[in-house]
């Protein structure tokens, strides 16, 4: 089996599985004062320190939540509660941002999938919440977050950065980027699903979405997901890249007639998005799956259906959107995985092309 769909969810790293198992075995509620409770608290705080280190902040800036979706929702709700009513989102944002920021103004993308900072300058307005992801989940394109931060800061706004796809793949410095809040999700870097974090800088006050006990310093009630948090802490680091293997595959599919998307922009080192006109995304995903190669068409839609890529459409390439696929590797991927993906894809593409010639 060849798994190249890390942007949907990464293969769980053994360190994470071990940390989860250890925390489950140890038990204890971090709010209890006895020895088991104190040990669980220690597990949570050690993980907080590691997650904080991943983005270069103090541990107190990290609030553990249930994943990237909750982190995005909490950031948007917090900014609104702080009086920022005008909201701008980039056209490439994940659904968990778009759905929580309905009615927002949309910052367009250029043909390479990069958000238009000149548009932002002209539209930022006073007291605006701007949501700009650090790296796009479909194309891997890295966004000009630091530039956006300057614009947002000058206007007295709030910059929320969804770093769910970037974390663990590239180095991140929260302060240098100038973010006010930042979302992270453990399962995109080899940790367990259902745990993430919202990082908040000193200018951001988080709203209380869940009321109850005073966990997470009153910012997020509910007994902490200790095993999940322990697993997150165990993988909070940048893992190896695979640019060469990714680019070798890009060359092969391009030679066959595919168009590589976002190639002119800085991208995550393990993501490749391309479109092969005439070879529908769904058919590509299914053909590869039949041969044991798992990839995806744009973002993994919750219904399991394949939709034309909204991000590729936003890049002005609506003509290519129905034909786009995303290949994304990670810590356990090998050169062999990338090569096999290319072999299988090229075979399937040749078969489709031959069939089309027969019909014509
Ligand atoms: N943001 C981005 C860019 C994502 O790719 C994802 C997951 O696909 C999310 C947020 C949501 O994260 P989670 O699955 O942890 O809720």
mmCIF file of C-alpha atoms and ligand atoms in Angstrom:
data_model
loop_
_atom_site.group_PDB
_atom_site.id
_atom_site.type_symbol
_atom_site.label_atom_id
_atom_site.label_comp_id
_atom_site.label_asym_id
_atom_site.label_seq_id
_atom_site.Cartn_x
_atom_site.Cartn_y
_atom_site.Cartn_z
ATOM 1 C CA UNK A 1 0.000 0.000 0.000
ATOM 2 C CA UNK A 2 1.176 3.498 -0.813
ATOM 3 C CA UNK A 3 -0.270 6.270 1.334
ATOM 4 C CA UNK A 4 0.259 9.749 -0.067
ATOM 5 C CA UNK A 5 -2.593 11.634 1.540
ATOM 6 C CA UNK A 6 -0.903 13.181 4.570
ATOM 7 C CA UNK A 7 -2.718 16.486 4.111
ATOM 8 C CA UNK A 8 -5.956 14.610 4.844
ATOM 9 C CA UNK A 9 -4.387 12.901 7.838
ATOM 10 C CA UNK A 10 -0.816 11.803 8.480
ATOM 11 C CA UNK A 11 0.243 8.273 9.304
ATOM 12 C CA UNK A 12 0.425 8.140 13.110
ATOM 13 C CA UNK A 13 3.992 8.318 14.351
ATOM 14 C CA UNK A 14 5.035 5.552 16.781
ATOM 15 C CA UNK A 15 6.056 8.189 19.340
ATOM 16 C CA UNK A 16 2.482 9.471 19.317
ATOM 17 C CA UNK A 17 0.930 6.022 19.645
ATOM 18 C CA UNK A 18 3.242 5.265 22.543
ATOM 19 C CA UNK A 19 2.509 8.542 24.323
ATOM 20 C CA UNK A 20 -1.249 7.984 23.898
ATOM 21 C CA UNK A 21 -1.002 4.445 25.281
ATOM 22 C CA UNK A 22 1.124 5.588 28.220
ATOM 23 C CA UNK A 23 -1.319 8.365 29.113
ATOM 24 C CA UNK A 24 -4.291 5.997 28.864
ATOM 25 C CA UNK A 25 -2.599 3.477 31.103
ATOM 26 C CA UNK A 26 -1.550 6.117 33.618
ATOM 27 C CA UNK A 27 -5.047 7.607 33.823
ATOM 28 C CA UNK A 28 -5.730 10.510 36.182
ATOM 29 C CA UNK A 29 -7.609 13.767 35.789
ATOM 30 C CA UNK A 30 -5.275 16.767 35.528
ATOM 31 C CA UNK A 31 -7.572 18.705 37.868
ATOM 32 C CA UNK A 32 -7.251 16.139 40.678
ATOM 33 C CA UNK A 33 -4.870 17.028 43.466
ATOM 34 C CA UNK A 34 -3.695 13.491 44.196
ATOM 35 C CA UNK A 35 -0.653 11.796 42.677
ATOM 36 C CA UNK A 36 -2.444 10.414 39.603
ATOM 37 C CA UNK A 37 -3.939 13.839 38.911
ATOM 38 C CA UNK A 38 -0.597 15.558 39.322
ATOM 39 C CA UNK A 39 1.026 13.097 36.913
ATOM 40 C CA UNK A 40 -1.679 13.729 34.321
ATOM 41 C CA UNK A 41 -1.202 17.495 34.786
ATOM 42 C CA UNK A 42 2.499 17.032 34.216
ATOM 43 C CA UNK A 43 1.806 15.120 31.000
ATOM 44 C CA UNK A 44 -0.427 17.934 29.736
ATOM 45 C CA UNK A 45 2.037 20.675 30.654
ATOM 46 C CA UNK A 46 4.997 18.845 29.117
ATOM 47 C CA UNK A 47 3.022 18.534 25.883
ATOM 48 C CA UNK A 48 2.055 22.208 26.070
ATOM 49 C CA UNK A 49 5.719 23.163 26.313
ATOM 50 C CA UNK A 50 6.533 21.063 23.233
ATOM 51 C CA UNK A 51 3.637 22.418 21.168
ATOM 52 C CA UNK A 52 4.564 25.960 22.198
ATOM 53 C CA UNK A 53 8.132 25.245 21.076
ATOM 54 C CA UNK A 54 6.876 24.146 17.657
ATOM 55 C CA UNK A 55 5.829 27.743 16.922
ATOM 56 C CA UNK A 56 8.239 29.591 19.227
ATOM 57 C CA UNK A 57 5.854 30.854 21.916
ATOM 58 C CA UNK A 58 5.593 30.546 25.701
ATOM 59 C CA UNK A 59 3.526 27.570 26.936
ATOM 60 C CA UNK A 60 0.886 29.912 28.388
ATOM 61 C CA UNK A 61 -0.042 30.986 24.848
ATOM 62 C CA UNK A 62 -1.291 27.478 23.979
ATOM 63 C CA UNK A 63 -4.892 26.374 24.569
ATOM 64 C CA UNK A 64 -5.655 22.754 23.772
ATOM 65 C CA UNK A 65 -8.849 22.151 21.796
ATOM 66 C CA UNK A 66 -10.382 19.317 19.774
ATOM 67 C CA UNK A 67 -8.586 20.086 16.502
ATOM 68 C CA UNK A 68 -8.106 22.612 13.725
ATOM 69 C CA UNK A 69 -11.809 23.180 13.223
ATOM 70 C CA UNK A 70 -12.424 24.153 16.830
ATOM 71 C CA UNK A 71 -9.284 26.287 16.901
ATOM 72 C CA UNK A 72 -10.486 28.226 13.854
ATOM 73 C CA UNK A 73 -13.990 28.622 15.280
ATOM 74 C CA UNK A 74 -12.624 29.779 18.638
ATOM 75 C CA UNK A 75 -10.327 32.347 17.027
ATOM 76 C CA UNK A 76 -13.091 33.813 14.880
ATOM 77 C CA UNK A 77 -15.569 33.914 17.734
ATOM 78 C CA UNK A 78 -12.960 35.498 20.016
ATOM 79 C CA UNK A 79 -12.176 38.249 17.528
ATOM 80 C CA UNK A 80 -15.862 38.954 17.063
ATOM 81 C CA UNK A 81 -16.396 39.025 20.836
ATOM 82 C CA UNK A 82 -13.553 41.554 21.014
ATOM 83 C CA UNK A 83 -15.509 43.858 18.705
ATOM 84 C CA UNK A 84 -13.963 43.045 15.332
ATOM 85 C CA UNK A 85 -17.019 42.874 13.183
ATOM 86 C CA UNK A 86 -15.477 43.275 9.763
ATOM 87 C CA UNK A 87 -14.027 39.943 8.617
ATOM 88 C CA UNK A 88 -11.795 39.177 5.648
ATOM 89 C CA UNK A 89 -10.905 35.610 4.638
ATOM 90 C CA UNK A 90 -8.686 34.447 1.812
ATOM 91 C CA UNK A 91 -10.402 32.478 -0.953
ATOM 92 C CA UNK A 92 -8.167 29.510 -0.142
ATOM 93 C CA UNK A 93 -9.246 29.097 3.477
ATOM 94 C CA UNK A 94 -10.456 25.752 4.777
ATOM 95 C CA UNK A 95 -14.207 25.231 5.233
ATOM 96 C CA UNK A 96 -13.773 25.454 9.003
ATOM 97 C CA UNK A 97 -12.805 29.115 8.518
ATOM 98 C CA UNK A 98 -15.294 29.913 5.754
ATOM 99 C CA UNK A 99 -18.252 28.365 7.557
ATOM 100 C CA UNK A 100 -17.465 30.186 10.800
ATOM 101 C CA UNK A 101 -16.953 33.482 8.998
ATOM 102 C CA UNK A 102 -20.037 33.619 6.812
ATOM 103 C CA UNK A 103 -20.604 37.001 5.242
ATOM 104 C CA UNK A 104 -16.868 37.777 5.249
ATOM 105 C CA UNK A 105 -15.183 39.679 2.435
ATOM 106 C CA UNK A 106 -13.075 37.345 0.306
ATOM 107 C CA UNK A 107 -9.452 38.165 -0.457
ATOM 108 C CA UNK A 108 -8.717 36.794 -3.938
ATOM 109 C CA UNK A 109 -5.868 34.490 -4.939
ATOM 110 C CA UNK A 110 -3.577 35.011 -7.909
ATOM 111 C CA UNK A 111 -2.953 32.380 -10.591
ATOM 112 C CA UNK A 112 -0.335 30.701 -8.381
ATOM 113 C CA UNK A 113 -2.725 30.443 -5.436
ATOM 114 C CA UNK A 114 -1.186 33.292 -3.415
ATOM 115 C CA UNK A 115 -3.492 35.721 -1.558
ATOM 116 C CA UNK A 116 -3.517 39.247 -2.968
ATOM 117 C CA UNK A 117 -1.952 41.564 -0.379
ATOM 118 C CA UNK A 118 -2.633 44.672 -2.491
ATOM 119 C CA UNK A 119 -6.319 43.805 -2.347
ATOM 120 C CA UNK A 120 -5.962 43.477 1.436
ATOM 121 C CA UNK A 121 -4.321 46.896 1.697
ATOM 122 C CA UNK A 122 -7.249 48.428 -0.132
ATOM 123 C CA UNK A 123 -9.913 46.568 1.833
ATOM 124 C CA UNK A 124 -8.605 46.029 5.332
ATOM 125 C CA UNK A 125 -10.622 48.761 7.066
ATOM 126 C CA UNK A 126 -10.521 49.484 10.752
ATOM 127 C CA UNK A 127 -10.911 46.728 13.343
ATOM 128 C CA UNK A 128 -10.860 43.913 10.843
ATOM 129 C CA UNK A 129 -10.310 40.236 11.542
ATOM 130 C CA UNK A 130 -8.222 38.814 8.707
ATOM 131 C CA UNK A 131 -7.976 35.033 8.286
ATOM 132 C CA UNK A 132 -5.032 33.957 6.187
ATOM 133 C CA UNK A 133 -3.774 30.387 6.287
ATOM 134 C CA UNK A 134 -0.031 29.715 6.394
ATOM 135 C CA UNK A 135 -0.157 26.948 3.780
ATOM 136 C CA UNK A 136 -3.017 25.769 1.624
ATOM 137 C CA UNK A 137 -4.222 22.211 2.131
ATOM 138 C CA UNK A 138 -4.801 21.540 -1.584
ATOM 139 C CA UNK A 139 -1.920 23.257 -3.366
ATOM 140 C CA UNK A 140 0.549 23.517 -0.487
ATOM 141 C CA UNK A 141 1.099 27.162 -1.459
ATOM 142 C CA UNK A 142 2.615 29.171 1.405
ATOM 143 C CA UNK A 143 0.835 32.463 1.955
ATOM 144 C CA UNK A 144 2.400 35.908 2.587
ATOM 145 C CA UNK A 145 1.365 35.941 6.236
ATOM 146 C CA UNK A 146 4.079 38.308 7.504
ATOM 147 C CA UNK A 147 3.129 40.866 4.836
ATOM 148 C CA UNK A 148 -0.523 40.532 5.746
ATOM 149 C CA UNK A 149 0.376 41.013 9.409
ATOM 150 C CA UNK A 150 1.924 44.414 8.689
ATOM 151 C CA UNK A 151 -1.227 45.550 6.937
ATOM 152 C CA UNK A 152 -3.491 44.183 9.667
ATOM 153 C CA UNK A 153 -1.420 45.621 12.480
ATOM 154 C CA UNK A 154 -1.316 49.101 10.912
ATOM 155 C CA UNK A 155 -5.115 49.016 10.782
ATOM 156 C CA UNK A 156 -5.460 47.842 14.395
ATOM 157 C CA UNK A 157 -6.937 44.506 13.324
ATOM 158 C CA UNK A 158 -6.527 40.853 14.299
ATOM 159 C CA UNK A 159 -4.705 38.310 12.121
ATOM 160 C CA UNK A 160 -5.759 34.711 12.468
ATOM 161 C CA UNK A 161 -3.451 32.180 10.861
ATOM 162 C CA UNK A 162 -4.598 28.640 10.158
ATOM 163 C CA UNK A 163 -1.273 26.806 10.333
ATOM 164 C CA UNK A 164 -2.849 23.337 10.404
ATOM 165 C CA UNK A 165 -1.139 22.238 7.174
ATOM 166 C CA UNK A 166 2.142 24.044 7.721
ATOM 167 C CA UNK A 167 2.936 22.766 11.213
ATOM 168 C CA UNK A 168 5.506 19.993 11.240
ATOM 169 C CA UNK A 169 6.250 20.544 7.531
ATOM 170 C CA UNK A 170 7.996 23.913 7.701
ATOM 171 C CA UNK A 171 9.489 25.927 10.579
ATOM 172 C CA UNK A 172 7.017 28.385 12.121
ATOM 173 C CA UNK A 173 7.762 31.458 14.228
ATOM 174 C CA UNK A 174 4.468 32.828 15.557
ATOM 175 C CA UNK A 175 5.972 36.156 16.624
ATOM 176 C CA UNK A 176 7.989 36.754 13.460
ATOM 177 C CA UNK A 177 4.883 36.070 11.388
ATOM 178 C CA UNK A 178 2.982 38.695 13.385
ATOM 179 C CA UNK A 179 -0.062 36.514 14.029
ATOM 180 C CA UNK A 180 -2.574 37.211 16.776
ATOM 181 C CA UNK A 181 -3.977 33.691 16.827
ATOM 182 C CA UNK A 182 -2.884 30.468 15.130
ATOM 183 C CA UNK A 183 -4.559 27.064 14.692
ATOM 184 C CA UNK A 184 -2.759 23.727 14.903
ATOM 185 C CA UNK A 185 -4.035 20.160 14.582
ATOM 186 C CA UNK A 186 -2.162 17.081 15.816
ATOM 187 C CA UNK A 187 -3.321 14.592 13.194
ATOM 188 C CA UNK A 188 -1.728 16.500 10.321
ATOM 189 C CA UNK A 189 1.718 15.866 11.761
ATOM 190 C CA UNK A 190 1.442 12.271 12.884
ATOM 191 C CA UNK A 191 -0.381 12.763 16.152
ATOM 192 C CA UNK A 192 -3.854 11.520 17.079
ATOM 193 C CA UNK A 193 -7.043 12.861 15.539
ATOM 194 C CA UNK A 194 -9.357 15.012 17.638
ATOM 195 C CA UNK A 195 -6.790 17.233 19.318
ATOM 196 C CA UNK A 196 -5.305 20.568 18.355
ATOM 197 C CA UNK A 197 -4.379 23.931 19.766
ATOM 198 C CA UNK A 198 -5.144 27.585 19.427
ATOM 199 C CA UNK A 199 -2.083 29.748 20.008
ATOM 200 C CA UNK A 200 -2.888 33.281 21.117
ATOM 201 C CA UNK A 201 -0.540 36.256 21.333
ATOM 202 C CA UNK A 202 -0.652 38.912 24.021
ATOM 203 C CA UNK A 203 -3.040 41.163 22.052
ATOM 204 C CA UNK A 204 -5.695 38.459 21.663
ATOM 205 C CA UNK A 205 -8.222 37.623 24.340
ATOM 206 C CA UNK A 206 -9.968 34.315 23.812
ATOM 207 C CA UNK A 207 -13.712 34.045 24.254
ATOM 208 C CA UNK A 208 -15.272 31.294 26.349
ATOM 209 C CA UNK A 209 -17.106 28.996 23.996
ATOM 210 C CA UNK A 210 -17.560 26.091 26.391
ATOM 211 C CA UNK A 211 -18.697 26.807 29.929
ATOM 212 C CA UNK A 212 -18.145 24.453 32.835
ATOM 213 C CA UNK A 213 -14.998 23.702 34.815
ATOM 214 C CA UNK A 214 -12.131 26.170 34.630
ATOM 215 C CA UNK A 215 -9.829 24.018 32.488
ATOM 216 C CA UNK A 216 -7.292 25.588 30.148
ATOM 217 C CA UNK A 217 -7.197 28.662 32.420
ATOM 218 C CA UNK A 218 -10.902 29.135 31.967
ATOM 219 C CA UNK A 219 -10.580 29.382 28.174
ATOM 220 C CA UNK A 220 -11.977 25.958 27.328
ATOM 221 C CA UNK A 221 -13.983 23.966 29.843
ATOM 222 C CA UNK A 222 -14.012 20.165 29.913
ATOM 223 C CA UNK A 223 -11.579 17.560 31.190
ATOM 224 C CA UNK A 224 -8.516 17.704 28.987
ATOM 225 C CA UNK A 225 -7.998 15.003 26.349
ATOM 226 C CA UNK A 226 -4.860 13.833 28.146
ATOM 227 C CA UNK A 227 -3.963 10.921 25.802
ATOM 228 C CA UNK A 228 -4.546 13.085 22.727
ATOM 229 C CA UNK A 229 -2.569 15.981 24.145
ATOM 230 C CA UNK A 230 0.280 13.626 25.109
ATOM 231 C CA UNK A 231 0.288 12.267 21.542
ATOM 232 C CA UNK A 232 0.336 15.789 20.132
ATOM 233 C CA UNK A 233 3.291 16.745 22.311
ATOM 234 C CA UNK A 234 5.207 13.680 21.140
ATOM 235 C CA UNK A 235 5.160 14.803 17.493
ATOM 236 C CA UNK A 236 5.472 18.571 17.870
ATOM 237 C CA UNK A 237 8.495 18.980 15.615
ATOM 238 C CA UNK A 238 9.323 19.451 11.944
ATOM 239 C CA UNK A 239 9.866 16.126 10.169
ATOM 240 C CA UNK A 240 11.955 15.406 7.070
ATOM 241 C CA UNK A 241 11.049 16.867 3.699
ATOM 242 C CA UNK A 242 10.713 15.227 0.285
ATOM 243 C CA UNK A 243 11.101 18.010 -2.225
ATOM 244 C CA UNK A 244 13.224 15.959 -4.643
ATOM 245 C CA UNK A 245 10.783 13.056 -4.805
ATOM 246 C CA UNK A 246 7.856 15.440 -5.112
ATOM 247 C CA UNK A 247 9.526 17.381 -7.925
ATOM 248 C CA UNK A 248 10.513 14.196 -9.755
ATOM 249 C CA UNK A 249 6.844 13.167 -9.810
ATOM 250 C CA UNK A 250 5.882 16.676 -10.968
ATOM 251 C CA UNK A 251 8.289 16.340 -13.894
ATOM 252 C CA UNK A 252 6.852 12.981 -14.896
ATOM 253 C CA UNK A 253 3.215 14.065 -14.867
ATOM 254 C CA UNK A 254 4.040 17.330 -16.589
ATOM 255 C CA UNK A 255 5.808 15.461 -19.381
ATOM 256 C CA UNK A 256 2.571 13.496 -19.869
ATOM 257 C CA UNK A 257 0.537 16.707 -20.211
ATOM 258 C CA UNK A 258 -0.565 17.550 -16.650
ATOM 259 C CA UNK A 259 -0.470 21.102 -15.294
ATOM 260 C CA UNK A 260 1.242 21.548 -11.918
ATOM 261 C CA UNK A 261 -0.600 24.086 -9.778
ATOM 262 C CA UNK A 262 1.046 26.744 -7.641
ATOM 263 C CA UNK A 263 4.467 25.866 -8.976
ATOM 264 C CA UNK A 264 5.572 29.481 -9.222
ATOM 265 C CA UNK A 265 4.948 30.093 -5.510
ATOM 266 C CA UNK A 266 6.699 28.821 -2.400
ATOM 267 C CA UNK A 267 5.029 25.544 -1.415
ATOM 268 C CA UNK A 268 5.061 22.942 1.326
ATOM 269 C CA UNK A 269 7.880 20.514 0.507
ATOM 270 C CA UNK A 270 5.638 17.437 0.454
ATOM 271 C CA UNK A 271 2.528 18.596 -1.424
ATOM 272 C CA UNK A 272 1.917 18.306 -5.158
ATOM 273 C CA UNK A 273 -1.312 19.420 -6.813
ATOM 274 C CA UNK A 274 -1.755 18.896 -10.532
ATOM 275 C CA UNK A 275 -4.525 18.647 -13.090
ATOM 276 C CA UNK A 276 -4.665 16.397 -16.135
ATOM 277 C CA UNK A 277 -7.300 17.790 -18.504
ATOM 278 C CA UNK A 278 -9.723 15.056 -19.549
ATOM 279 C CA UNK A 279 -8.826 12.758 -16.620
ATOM 280 C CA UNK A 280 -11.455 13.529 -13.959
ATOM 281 C CA UNK A 281 -10.231 13.903 -10.370
ATOM 282 C CA UNK A 282 -12.512 11.153 -9.143
ATOM 283 C CA UNK A 283 -11.314 8.751 -11.826
ATOM 284 C CA UNK A 284 -7.686 9.502 -10.966
ATOM 285 C CA UNK A 285 -8.285 8.889 -7.270
ATOM 286 C CA UNK A 286 -10.164 5.645 -7.984
ATOM 287 C CA UNK A 287 -7.640 4.344 -10.519
ATOM 288 C CA UNK A 288 -4.811 4.925 -8.076
ATOM 289 C CA UNK A 289 -6.774 3.418 -5.214
ATOM 290 C CA UNK A 290 -7.392 0.231 -7.221
ATOM 291 C CA UNK A 291 -3.634 -0.122 -7.491
ATOM 292 C CA UNK A 292 -3.172 0.518 -3.741
ATOM 293 C CA UNK A 293 -2.085 4.160 -4.005
ATOM 294 C CA UNK A 294 -4.026 6.567 -1.795
ATOM 295 C CA UNK A 295 -4.200 10.232 -2.784
ATOM 296 C CA UNK A 296 -7.014 12.744 -2.883
ATOM 297 C CA UNK A 297 -8.845 15.174 -5.091
ATOM 298 C CA UNK A 298 -8.324 18.558 -3.508
ATOM 299 C CA UNK A 299 -9.579 18.538 0.042
ATOM 300 C CA UNK A 300 -11.141 15.442 1.583
ATOM 301 C CA UNK A 301 -14.803 16.353 1.674
ATOM 302 C CA UNK A 302 -16.633 15.058 4.755
ATOM 303 C CA UNK A 303 -19.208 13.240 2.637
ATOM 304 C CA UNK A 304 -16.477 11.227 0.946
ATOM 305 C CA UNK A 305 -17.511 12.688 -2.407
ATOM 306 C CA UNK A 306 -15.125 14.324 -4.802
ATOM 307 C CA UNK A 307 -15.975 17.941 -5.614
ATOM 308 C CA UNK A 308 -14.269 20.167 -8.155
ATOM 309 C CA UNK A 309 -11.549 22.045 -6.299
ATOM 310 C CA UNK A 310 -12.777 25.422 -5.026
ATOM 311 C CA UNK A 311 -9.178 26.523 -4.511
ATOM 312 C CA UNK A 312 -8.187 25.785 -8.095
ATOM 313 C CA UNK A 313 -11.274 27.700 -9.219
ATOM 314 C CA UNK A 314 -10.201 30.642 -7.047
ATOM 315 C CA UNK A 315 -6.844 30.594 -8.867
ATOM 316 C CA UNK A 316 -8.745 31.405 -12.056
ATOM 317 C CA UNK A 317 -8.290 27.864 -13.325
ATOM 318 C CA UNK A 318 -11.899 26.700 -13.230
ATOM 319 C CA UNK A 319 -11.108 24.841 -16.459
ATOM 320 C CA UNK A 320 -8.663 22.627 -14.531
ATOM 321 C CA UNK A 321 -10.657 22.268 -11.284
ATOM 322 C CA UNK A 322 -12.506 19.043 -12.233
ATOM 323 C CA UNK A 323 -9.177 17.397 -13.061
ATOM 324 C CA UNK A 324 -7.079 18.337 -10.023
ATOM 325 C CA UNK A 325 -5.536 15.826 -7.629
ATOM 326 C CA UNK A 326 -3.389 16.269 -4.563
ATOM 327 C CA UNK A 327 -0.477 14.045 -3.621
ATOM 328 C CA UNK A 328 0.898 14.655 -0.134
ATOM 329 C CA UNK A 329 3.638 12.701 1.613
ATOM 330 C CA UNK A 330 4.948 12.759 5.143
ATOM 331 C CA UNK A 331 7.330 11.313 7.685
ATOM 332 C CA UNK A 332 6.942 7.657 6.592
ATOM 333 C CA UNK A 333 6.874 8.255 2.817
ATOM 334 C CA UNK A 334 9.728 6.927 0.727
ATOM 335 C CA UNK A 335 11.178 7.651 -2.704
ATOM 336 C CA UNK A 336 9.617 4.345 -3.725
ATOM 337 C CA UNK A 337 6.131 5.591 -2.710
ATOM 338 C CA UNK A 338 6.439 8.693 -4.882
ATOM 339 C CA UNK A 339 7.817 6.703 -7.801
ATOM 340 C CA UNK A 340 5.126 4.061 -7.563
ATOM 341 C CA UNK A 341 2.472 6.768 -7.482
ATOM 342 C CA UNK A 342 3.967 8.156 -10.705
ATOM 343 C CA UNK A 343 4.113 4.729 -12.363
ATOM 344 C CA UNK A 344 0.505 3.910 -11.545
ATOM 345 C CA UNK A 345 -0.747 7.367 -12.508
ATOM 346 C CA UNK A 346 1.077 7.347 -15.852
ATOM 347 C CA UNK A 347 -0.299 3.904 -16.667
ATOM 348 C CA UNK A 348 -3.854 4.965 -15.832
ATOM 349 C CA UNK A 349 -3.474 8.191 -17.814
ATOM 350 C CA UNK A 350 -2.157 6.306 -20.841
ATOM 351 C CA UNK A 351 -5.117 3.909 -20.648
ATOM 352 C CA UNK A 352 -7.607 6.800 -20.565
ATOM 353 C CA UNK A 353 -5.873 8.546 -23.453
ATOM 354 C CA UNK A 354 -5.889 5.321 -25.518
ATOM 355 C CA UNK A 355 -9.607 4.807 -24.841
ATOM 356 C CA UNK A 356 -10.322 8.369 -25.908
ATOM 357 C CA UNK A 357 -8.416 7.839 -29.145
ATOM 358 C CA UNK A 358 -10.422 4.670 -29.836
ATOM 359 C CA UNK A 359 -13.707 6.507 -29.324
ATOM 360 C CA UNK A 360 -12.640 9.437 -31.516
HETATM 361 N N1 LIG B 1 -7.508 23.868 8.429
HETATM 362 C C1 LIG B 1 -6.917 23.273 7.400
HETATM 363 C C2 LIG B 1 -6.077 24.073 6.460
HETATM 364 C C3 LIG B 1 -7.081 21.906 7.193
HETATM 365 O O1 LIG B 1 -6.496 21.307 6.147
HETATM 366 C C4 LIG B 1 -7.880 21.167 8.105
HETATM 367 C C5 LIG B 1 -8.120 19.713 7.905
HETATM 368 O O2 LIG B 1 -8.292 19.246 6.800
HETATM 369 C C6 LIG B 1 -8.485 21.849 9.171
HETATM 370 C C7 LIG B 1 -8.263 23.200 9.305
HETATM 371 C C8 LIG B 1 -9.361 21.143 10.154
HETATM 372 O O3 LIG B 1 -8.599 20.457 11.108
HETATM 373 P P1 LIG B 1 -9.247 19.264 11.973
HETATM 374 O O4 LIG B 1 -9.406 18.106 11.057
HETATM 375 O O5 LIG B 1 -8.246 19.014 13.051
HETATM 376 O O6 LIG B 1 -10.535 19.779 12.508
#
